[in-house]
Short mmCIF file of C-alpha atoms and ligand atoms in Angstrom, two decimals:
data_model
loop_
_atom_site.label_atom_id
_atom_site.label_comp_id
_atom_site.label_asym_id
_atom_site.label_seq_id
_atom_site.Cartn_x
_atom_site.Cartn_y
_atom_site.Cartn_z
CA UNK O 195 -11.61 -23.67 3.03
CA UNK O 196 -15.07 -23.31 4.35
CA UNK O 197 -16.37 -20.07 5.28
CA UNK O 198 -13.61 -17.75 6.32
CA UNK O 199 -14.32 -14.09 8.18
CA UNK O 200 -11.56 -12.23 5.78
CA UNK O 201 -10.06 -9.14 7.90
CA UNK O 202 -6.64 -8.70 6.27
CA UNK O 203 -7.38 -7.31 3.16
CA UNK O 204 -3.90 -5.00 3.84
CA UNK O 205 -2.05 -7.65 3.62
CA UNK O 206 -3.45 -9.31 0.13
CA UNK O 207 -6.75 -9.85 -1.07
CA UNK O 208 -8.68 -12.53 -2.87
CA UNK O 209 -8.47 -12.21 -6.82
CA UNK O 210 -11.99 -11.09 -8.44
CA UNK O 211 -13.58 -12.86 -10.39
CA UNK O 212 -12.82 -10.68 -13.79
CA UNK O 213 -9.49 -10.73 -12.61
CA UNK O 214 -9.23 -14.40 -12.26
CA UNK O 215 -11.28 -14.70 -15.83
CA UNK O 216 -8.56 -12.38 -17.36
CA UNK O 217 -5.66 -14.70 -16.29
CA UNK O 218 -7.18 -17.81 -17.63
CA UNK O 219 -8.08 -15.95 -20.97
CA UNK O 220 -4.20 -14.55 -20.94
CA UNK O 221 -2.89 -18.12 -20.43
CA UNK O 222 -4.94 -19.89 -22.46
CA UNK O 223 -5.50 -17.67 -25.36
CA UNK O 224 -3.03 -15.01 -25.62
CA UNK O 225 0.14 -16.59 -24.74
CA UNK O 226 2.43 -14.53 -26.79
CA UNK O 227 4.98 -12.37 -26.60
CA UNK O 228 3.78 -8.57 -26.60
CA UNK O 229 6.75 -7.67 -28.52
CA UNK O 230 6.03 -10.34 -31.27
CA UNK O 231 5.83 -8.64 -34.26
CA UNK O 232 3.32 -11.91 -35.77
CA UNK O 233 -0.27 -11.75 -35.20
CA UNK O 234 0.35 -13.71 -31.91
CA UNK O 235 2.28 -10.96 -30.62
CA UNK O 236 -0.09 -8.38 -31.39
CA UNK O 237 -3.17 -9.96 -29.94
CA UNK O 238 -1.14 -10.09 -26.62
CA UNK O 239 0.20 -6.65 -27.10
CA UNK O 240 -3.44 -5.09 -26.76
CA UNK O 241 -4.57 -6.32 -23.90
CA UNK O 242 -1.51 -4.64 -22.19
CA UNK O 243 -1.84 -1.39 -23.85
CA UNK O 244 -5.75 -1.44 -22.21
CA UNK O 245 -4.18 -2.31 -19.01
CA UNK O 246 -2.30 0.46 -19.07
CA UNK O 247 -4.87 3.09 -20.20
CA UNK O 248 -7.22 1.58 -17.18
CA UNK O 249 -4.01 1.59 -14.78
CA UNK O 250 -3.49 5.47 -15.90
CA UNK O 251 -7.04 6.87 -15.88
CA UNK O 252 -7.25 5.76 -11.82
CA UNK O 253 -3.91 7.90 -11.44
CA UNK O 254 -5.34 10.98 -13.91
CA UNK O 255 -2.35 10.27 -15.50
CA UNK O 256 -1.43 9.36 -19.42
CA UNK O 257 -0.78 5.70 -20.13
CA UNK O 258 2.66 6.54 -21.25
CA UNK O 259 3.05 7.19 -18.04
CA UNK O 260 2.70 3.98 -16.68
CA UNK O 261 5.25 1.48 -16.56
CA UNK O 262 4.58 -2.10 -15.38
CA UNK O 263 6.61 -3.59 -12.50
CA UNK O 264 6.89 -6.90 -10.71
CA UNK O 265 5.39 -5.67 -7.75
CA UNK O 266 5.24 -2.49 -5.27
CA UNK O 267 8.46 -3.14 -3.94
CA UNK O 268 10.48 -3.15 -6.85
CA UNK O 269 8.08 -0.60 -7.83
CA UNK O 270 9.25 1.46 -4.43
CA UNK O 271 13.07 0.59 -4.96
CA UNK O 272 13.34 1.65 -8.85
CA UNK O 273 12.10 5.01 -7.48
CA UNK O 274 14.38 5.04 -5.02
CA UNK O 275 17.53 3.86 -6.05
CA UNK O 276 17.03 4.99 -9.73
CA UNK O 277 16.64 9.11 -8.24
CA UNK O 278 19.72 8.31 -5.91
CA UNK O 279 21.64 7.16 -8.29
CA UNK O 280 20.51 9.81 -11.38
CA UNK O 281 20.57 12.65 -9.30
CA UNK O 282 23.63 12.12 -6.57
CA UNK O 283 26.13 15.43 -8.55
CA UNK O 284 23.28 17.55 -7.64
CA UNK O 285 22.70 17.08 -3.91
CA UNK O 286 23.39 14.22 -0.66
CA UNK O 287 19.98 14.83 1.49
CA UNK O 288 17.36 12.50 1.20
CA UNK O 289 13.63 12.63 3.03
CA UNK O 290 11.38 9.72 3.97
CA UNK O 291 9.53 9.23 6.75
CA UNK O 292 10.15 7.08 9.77
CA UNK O 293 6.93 5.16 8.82
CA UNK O 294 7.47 3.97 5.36
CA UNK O 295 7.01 0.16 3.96
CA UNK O 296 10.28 -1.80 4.42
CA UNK O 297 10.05 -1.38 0.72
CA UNK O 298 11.04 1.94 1.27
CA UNK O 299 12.34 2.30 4.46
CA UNK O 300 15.14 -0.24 3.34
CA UNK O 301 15.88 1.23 0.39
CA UNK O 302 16.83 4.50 2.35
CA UNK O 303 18.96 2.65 4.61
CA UNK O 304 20.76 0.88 1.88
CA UNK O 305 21.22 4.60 0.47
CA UNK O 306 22.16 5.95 3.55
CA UNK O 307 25.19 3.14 4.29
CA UNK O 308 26.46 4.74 0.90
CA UNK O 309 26.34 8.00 2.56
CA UNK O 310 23.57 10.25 1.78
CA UNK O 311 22.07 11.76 4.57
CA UNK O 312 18.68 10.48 5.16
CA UNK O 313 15.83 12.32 7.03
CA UNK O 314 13.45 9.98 8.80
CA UNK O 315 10.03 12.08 9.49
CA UNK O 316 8.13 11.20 12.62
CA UNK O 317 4.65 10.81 12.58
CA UNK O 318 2.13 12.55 15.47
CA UNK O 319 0.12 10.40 17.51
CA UNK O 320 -2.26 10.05 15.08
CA UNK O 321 0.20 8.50 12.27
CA UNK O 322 0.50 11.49 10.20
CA UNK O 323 3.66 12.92 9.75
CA UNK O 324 3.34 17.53 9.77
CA UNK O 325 3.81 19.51 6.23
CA UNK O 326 6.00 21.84 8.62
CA UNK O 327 8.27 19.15 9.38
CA UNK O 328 8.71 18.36 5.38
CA UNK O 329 9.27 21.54 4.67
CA UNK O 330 11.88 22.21 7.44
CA UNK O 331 13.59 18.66 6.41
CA UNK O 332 13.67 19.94 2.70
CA UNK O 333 16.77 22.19 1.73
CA UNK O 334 18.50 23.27 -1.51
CA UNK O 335 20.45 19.50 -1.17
CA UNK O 336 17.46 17.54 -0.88
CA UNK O 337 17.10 15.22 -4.33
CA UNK O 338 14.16 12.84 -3.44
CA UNK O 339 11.48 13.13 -0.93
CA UNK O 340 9.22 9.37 -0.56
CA UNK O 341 6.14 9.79 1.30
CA UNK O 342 3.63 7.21 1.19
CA UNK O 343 -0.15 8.14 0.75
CA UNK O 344 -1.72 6.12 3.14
CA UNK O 345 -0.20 3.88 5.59
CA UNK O 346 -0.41 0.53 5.77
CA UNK O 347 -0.66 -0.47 9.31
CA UNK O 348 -3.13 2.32 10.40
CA UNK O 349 -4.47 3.76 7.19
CA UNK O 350 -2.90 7.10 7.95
CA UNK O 351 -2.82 9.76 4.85
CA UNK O 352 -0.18 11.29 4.40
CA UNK O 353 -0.16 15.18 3.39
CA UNK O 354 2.02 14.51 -0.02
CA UNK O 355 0.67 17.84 -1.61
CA UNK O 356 2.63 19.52 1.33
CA UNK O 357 5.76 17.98 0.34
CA UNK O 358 5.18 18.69 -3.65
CA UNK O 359 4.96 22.39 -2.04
CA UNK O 360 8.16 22.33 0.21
CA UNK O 361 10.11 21.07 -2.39
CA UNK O 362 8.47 23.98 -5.07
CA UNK O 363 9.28 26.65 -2.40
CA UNK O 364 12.80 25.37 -1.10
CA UNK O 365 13.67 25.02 -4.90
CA UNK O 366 15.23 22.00 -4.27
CA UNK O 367 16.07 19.35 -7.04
CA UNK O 368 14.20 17.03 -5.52
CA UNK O 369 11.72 14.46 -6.72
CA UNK O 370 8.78 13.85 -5.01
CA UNK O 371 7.94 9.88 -4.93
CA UNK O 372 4.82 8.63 -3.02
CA UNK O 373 3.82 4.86 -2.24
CA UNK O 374 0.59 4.59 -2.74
CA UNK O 375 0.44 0.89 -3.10
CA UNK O 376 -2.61 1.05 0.16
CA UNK O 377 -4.50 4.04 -1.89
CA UNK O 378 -4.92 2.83 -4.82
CA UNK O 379 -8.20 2.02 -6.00
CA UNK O 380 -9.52 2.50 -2.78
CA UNK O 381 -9.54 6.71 -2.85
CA UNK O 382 -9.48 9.12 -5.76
CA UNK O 383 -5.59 9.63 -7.11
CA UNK O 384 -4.76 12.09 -9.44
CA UNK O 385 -1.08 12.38 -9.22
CA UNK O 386 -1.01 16.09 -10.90
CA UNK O 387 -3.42 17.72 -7.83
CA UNK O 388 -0.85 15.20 -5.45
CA UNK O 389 2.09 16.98 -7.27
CA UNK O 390 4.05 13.90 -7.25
CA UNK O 391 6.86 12.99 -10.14
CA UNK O 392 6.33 9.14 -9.02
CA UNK O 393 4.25 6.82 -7.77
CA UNK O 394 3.78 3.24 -7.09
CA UNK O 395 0.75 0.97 -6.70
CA UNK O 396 0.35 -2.88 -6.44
CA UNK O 397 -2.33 -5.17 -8.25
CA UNK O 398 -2.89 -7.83 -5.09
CA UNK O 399 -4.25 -5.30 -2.78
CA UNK O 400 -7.18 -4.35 -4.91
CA UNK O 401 -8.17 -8.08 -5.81
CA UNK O 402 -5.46 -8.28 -8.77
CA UNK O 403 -2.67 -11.12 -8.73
CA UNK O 404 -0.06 -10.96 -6.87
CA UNK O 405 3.20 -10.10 -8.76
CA UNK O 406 2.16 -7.18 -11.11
CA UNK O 407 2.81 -4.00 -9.59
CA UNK O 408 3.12 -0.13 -11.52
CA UNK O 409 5.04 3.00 -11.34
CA UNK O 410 3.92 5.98 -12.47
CA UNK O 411 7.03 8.16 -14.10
CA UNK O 412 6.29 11.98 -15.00
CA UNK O 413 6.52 12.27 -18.80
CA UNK O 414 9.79 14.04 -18.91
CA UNK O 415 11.24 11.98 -15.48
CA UNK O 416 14.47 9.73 -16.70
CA UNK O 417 15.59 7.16 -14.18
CA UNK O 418 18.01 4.36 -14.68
CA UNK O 419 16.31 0.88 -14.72
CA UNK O 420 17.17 -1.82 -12.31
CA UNK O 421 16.46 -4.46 -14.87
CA UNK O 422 18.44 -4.36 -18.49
CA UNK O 423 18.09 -6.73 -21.06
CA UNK O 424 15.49 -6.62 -23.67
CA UNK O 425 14.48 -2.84 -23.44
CA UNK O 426 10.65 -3.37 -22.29
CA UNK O 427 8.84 -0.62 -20.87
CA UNK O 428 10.57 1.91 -22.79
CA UNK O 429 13.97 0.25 -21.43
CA UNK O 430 12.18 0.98 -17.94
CA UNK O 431 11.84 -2.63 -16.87
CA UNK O 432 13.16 -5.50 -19.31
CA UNK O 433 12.05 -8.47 -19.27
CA UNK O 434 8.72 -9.86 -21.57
CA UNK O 435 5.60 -8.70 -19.90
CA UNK O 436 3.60 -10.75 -17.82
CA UNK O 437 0.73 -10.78 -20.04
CA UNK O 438 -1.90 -12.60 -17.66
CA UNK O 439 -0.74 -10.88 -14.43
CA UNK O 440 -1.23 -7.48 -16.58
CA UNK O 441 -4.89 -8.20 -17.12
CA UNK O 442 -5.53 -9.64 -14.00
CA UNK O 443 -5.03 -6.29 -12.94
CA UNK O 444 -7.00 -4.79 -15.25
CA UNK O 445 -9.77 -7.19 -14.43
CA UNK O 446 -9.31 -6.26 -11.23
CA UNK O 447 -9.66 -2.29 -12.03
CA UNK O 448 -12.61 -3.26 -14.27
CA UNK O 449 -14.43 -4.53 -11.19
CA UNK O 450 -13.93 -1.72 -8.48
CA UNK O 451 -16.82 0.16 -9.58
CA UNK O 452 -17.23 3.47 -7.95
CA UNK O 453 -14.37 4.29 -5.66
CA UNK O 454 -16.08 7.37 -4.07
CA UNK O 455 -18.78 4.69 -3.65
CA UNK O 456 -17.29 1.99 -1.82
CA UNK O 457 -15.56 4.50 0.14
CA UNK O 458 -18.38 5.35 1.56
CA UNK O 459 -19.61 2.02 2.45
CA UNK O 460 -16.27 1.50 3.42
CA UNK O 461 -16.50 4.74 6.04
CA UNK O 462 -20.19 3.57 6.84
CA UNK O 463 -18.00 -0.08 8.36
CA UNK O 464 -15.73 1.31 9.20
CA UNK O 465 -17.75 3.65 11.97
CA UNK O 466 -19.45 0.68 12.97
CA UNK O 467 -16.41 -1.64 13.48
CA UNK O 468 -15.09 1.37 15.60
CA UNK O 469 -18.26 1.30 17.68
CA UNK O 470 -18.87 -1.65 18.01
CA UNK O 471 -15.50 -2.75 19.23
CA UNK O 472 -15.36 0.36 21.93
CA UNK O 473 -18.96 -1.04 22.95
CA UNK O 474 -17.04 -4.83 23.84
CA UNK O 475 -14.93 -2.42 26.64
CA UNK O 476 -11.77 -4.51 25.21
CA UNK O 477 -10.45 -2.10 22.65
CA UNK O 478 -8.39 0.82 22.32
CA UNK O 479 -8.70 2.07 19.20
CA UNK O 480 -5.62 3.45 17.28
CA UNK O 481 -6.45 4.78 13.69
CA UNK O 482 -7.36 8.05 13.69
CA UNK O 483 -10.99 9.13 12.75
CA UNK O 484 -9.33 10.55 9.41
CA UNK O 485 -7.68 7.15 8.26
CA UNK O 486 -8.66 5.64 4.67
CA UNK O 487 -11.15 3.63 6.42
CA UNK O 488 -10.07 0.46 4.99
CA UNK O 489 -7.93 -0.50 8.21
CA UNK O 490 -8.67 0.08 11.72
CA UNK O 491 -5.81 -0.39 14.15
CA UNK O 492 -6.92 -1.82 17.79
CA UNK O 493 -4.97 -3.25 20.43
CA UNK O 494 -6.63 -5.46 22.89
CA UNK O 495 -4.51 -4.53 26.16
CA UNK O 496 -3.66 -7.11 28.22
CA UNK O 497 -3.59 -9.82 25.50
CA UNK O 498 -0.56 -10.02 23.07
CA UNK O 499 -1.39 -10.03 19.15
CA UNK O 500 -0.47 -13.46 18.07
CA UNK O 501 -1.73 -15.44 20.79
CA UNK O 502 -4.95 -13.22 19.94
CA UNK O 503 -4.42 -13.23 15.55
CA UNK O 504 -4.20 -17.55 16.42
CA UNK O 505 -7.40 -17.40 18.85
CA UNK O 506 -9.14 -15.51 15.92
CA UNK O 507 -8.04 -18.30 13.41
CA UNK O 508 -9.49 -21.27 14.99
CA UNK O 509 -12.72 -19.26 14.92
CA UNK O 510 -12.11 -18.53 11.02
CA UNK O 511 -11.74 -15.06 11.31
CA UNK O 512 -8.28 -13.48 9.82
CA UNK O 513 -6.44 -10.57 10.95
CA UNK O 514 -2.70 -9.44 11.23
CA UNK O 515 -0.40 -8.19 14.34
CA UNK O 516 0.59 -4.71 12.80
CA UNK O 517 1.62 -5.33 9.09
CA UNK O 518 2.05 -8.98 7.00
CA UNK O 519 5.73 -7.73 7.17
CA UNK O 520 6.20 -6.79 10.28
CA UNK O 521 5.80 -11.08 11.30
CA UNK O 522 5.84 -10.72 14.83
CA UNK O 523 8.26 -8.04 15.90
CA UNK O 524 6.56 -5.33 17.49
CA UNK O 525 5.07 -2.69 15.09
CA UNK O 526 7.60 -0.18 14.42
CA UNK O 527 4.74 2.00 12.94
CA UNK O 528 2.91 2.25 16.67
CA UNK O 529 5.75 2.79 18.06
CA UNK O 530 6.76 6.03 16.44
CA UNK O 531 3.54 7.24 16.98
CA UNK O 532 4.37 6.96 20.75
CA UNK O 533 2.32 4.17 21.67
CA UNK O 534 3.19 2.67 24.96
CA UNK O 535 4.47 -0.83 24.43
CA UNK O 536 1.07 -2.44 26.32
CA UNK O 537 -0.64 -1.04 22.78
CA UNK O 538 2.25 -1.82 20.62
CA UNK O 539 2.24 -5.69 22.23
CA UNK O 540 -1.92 -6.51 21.80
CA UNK O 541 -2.09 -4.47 18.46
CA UNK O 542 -4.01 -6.05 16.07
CA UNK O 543 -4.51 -4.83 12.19
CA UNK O 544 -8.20 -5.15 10.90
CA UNK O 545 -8.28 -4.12 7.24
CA UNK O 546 -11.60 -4.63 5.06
CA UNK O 547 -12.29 -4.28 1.49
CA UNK O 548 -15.42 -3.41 -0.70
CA UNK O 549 -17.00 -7.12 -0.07
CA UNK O 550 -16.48 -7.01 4.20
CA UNK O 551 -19.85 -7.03 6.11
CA UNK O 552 -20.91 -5.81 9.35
CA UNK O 553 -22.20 -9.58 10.37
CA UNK O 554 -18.65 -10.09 9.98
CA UNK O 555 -17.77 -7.16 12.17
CA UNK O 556 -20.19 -8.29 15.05
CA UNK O 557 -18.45 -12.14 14.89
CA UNK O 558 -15.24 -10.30 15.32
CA UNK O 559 -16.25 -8.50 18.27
CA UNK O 560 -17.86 -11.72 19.78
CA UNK O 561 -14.46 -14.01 19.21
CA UNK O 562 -12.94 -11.34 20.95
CA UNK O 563 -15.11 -11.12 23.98
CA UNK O 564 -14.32 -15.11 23.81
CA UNK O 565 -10.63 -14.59 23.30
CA UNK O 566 -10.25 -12.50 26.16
CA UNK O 567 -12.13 -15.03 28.24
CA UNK O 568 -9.86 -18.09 27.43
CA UNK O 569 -6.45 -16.42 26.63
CA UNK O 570 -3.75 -15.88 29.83
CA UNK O 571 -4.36 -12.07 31.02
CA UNK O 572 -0.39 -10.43 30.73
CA UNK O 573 0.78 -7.69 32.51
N1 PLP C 848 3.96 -0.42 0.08
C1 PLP C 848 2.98 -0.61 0.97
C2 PLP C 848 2.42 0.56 1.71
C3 PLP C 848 2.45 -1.89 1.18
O1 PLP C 848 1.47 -2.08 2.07
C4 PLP C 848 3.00 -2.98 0.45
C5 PLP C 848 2.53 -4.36 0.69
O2 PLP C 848 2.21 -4.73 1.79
C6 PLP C 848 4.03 -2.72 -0.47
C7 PLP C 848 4.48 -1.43 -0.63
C8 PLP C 848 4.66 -3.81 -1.26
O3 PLP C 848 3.83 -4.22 -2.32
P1 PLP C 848 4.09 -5.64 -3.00
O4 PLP C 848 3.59 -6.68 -2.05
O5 PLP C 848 3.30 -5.58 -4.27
O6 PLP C 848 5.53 -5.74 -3.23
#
């Protein structure tokens, strides 16, 4: 591929180079099995126990704490169906919100065809769902409340400290879970000041591999395990670590450098993509000035999103109608947030990371000038 204009970096991102180095040393070098008890086993063993330290020093949590997953989904549906399922004697009422990953949202409805009652939160215009809403949806039946931290179609944060509160002052015995899968590495998490009992993150967002994912597990939290067999994890998650896609990760984690740093930058893009785009007289713009500013949500009325995303790609530049998920179907996330369907229809997800540049901003903003030019006007 020649030179690409990456602006999906929501979706996935492009490995790093320590992370790539990592998996090559992992597959070429440490092949064996962590829970050898030989020499081979060890030398694989350590590299997962530093993965695990880095993992829980960017949560300010202890590595025993941390329990490798497949991915943030099954990261999402362990905490979800494992507090269900652990906690059902002691209450029915469940709390999300209406804006969740499917990873979550699906869980819930799989939970709530079994018959708990589920509580979808709505967010405001700007994506956020209120702490007075949480706390009214919170009562003494509520057993798990799943917030995420940022969202992933318009980089709204969530207030999650809110809901640790409601569920403190409504005494409810709940657990607090919170997807953070789009906040990781990319803002400071310390899941004590968050007040969270679980949390999930992803490694391919943040320039890991794809299929390495964590959960974060209060020392003290039991949950049942989706996966049984050889009693990994702590009997958490069988099945023999995936050495290489564990230090990807790490790699990965090695190479962020300073979050509060590249947030900045990130803010200091984000500002200009913002301007910039308002300046082309195209845009409406519909991330709110207080999103992680690692996405920025526009809609580009009068053109729909995948004629526009396809325009885009013949000019090398790659961006996503609402969320990699969503493929197509109009984003459910606008649409709680009361967007009229002419915004919902020409939405369009731009999502940066650490390495996007504001040359790549301006040829965004100049393919779309073209785009609007060549593509049929709808009404
Ligand atoms: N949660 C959120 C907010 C996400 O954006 C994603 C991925 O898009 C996931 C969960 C799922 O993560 P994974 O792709 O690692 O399963």
């Amino acid at each position: 591929m020649g030179n690409i204009i990456y602006l999906d970096n929501s979706s996935t991102t492009k490995p790093c180079e320590k992370a790539v180095e990592n998996i090559n040393i992992a597959l070429e070098k440490l092949w064996g099995n962590p829970s050898s008890l030989h020499l081979l086993g060890v030398q694989a063993e350590i590299p997962v126990t530093e993965a695990r330290e880095s993992v829980a020093k960017l949560l300010s949590c202890r590595a025993d704490e941390v329990y490798f997953t497949s991915c943030g989904t099954e990261s999402n549906n362990t905490a979800v169906f494992g507090v269900c399922s652990s906690r059902k004697k002691r209450g029915n009422r469940i709390v999300t919100t209406a804006i969740e990953h499917p990873s979550v949202l699906e869980a819930f409805r799989k939970m709530e065809n079994e018959g708990f009652e589920v509580i979808y939160l709505k967010p405001d215009k700007n994506g956020v769902v209120s702490a007075a809403d949480i706390e009214n949806a919170v009562n003494s039946s509520t057993i798990l409340v799943s917030i995420m931290l940022v969202n992933n179609e318009t980089g709204a944060i969530q207030p999650i400290k809110a809901a640790a509160d409601a569920i403190k002052k409504s005494g409810a015995p709940a657990l607090l879970h919170c997807d953070a899968v789009q906040g990781f590495g990319k803002m400071p998490i310390n899941v004590n000041s968050l007040g969270v009992d679980l949390l999930s993150v992803s490694g391919h967002k943040i320039h890991g591999p794809k299929g390495i994912g964590a959960l974060y597990m209060k020392k003290g939290v039991t949950l049942p395990s989706l996966l049984v067999g050889g009693g990994q994890e702590k009997g958490m998650r069988s099945g023999t670590e995936s050495v290489p896609l564990i230090m990807g990760l790490a790699g990965a984690i090695d190479e962020l450098g300073n979050i509060n740093d590249n947030l900045k930058k990130a803010k200091d893009l984000w500002l200009y993509a913002k301007d910039k785009l308002i300046a082309t007289g195209l845009v409406a713009i519909n991330s709110s000035r207080e999103a992680l500013p690692y996405i920025l949500n526009i809609s580009v009325e009068g053109y729909r999103s995948e004629p526009l995303l396809h325009f885009l790609e013949s000019k090398g530049i790659y961006v996503s109608s609402g969320s990699a998920c969503a493929k197509g179907e109009g984003s459910y996330v606008l649409k709680e947030m009361g967007l009229s369907s002419h915004l919902v229809d020409s939405a369009l997800r731009l999502s940066f990371s650490r390495f996007t540049e504001k040359a790549e901003i301006d040829a965004l903003c100049e393919a779309l000038t073209q785009a609007t030019q060549r593509l049929r006007r709808v009404k």
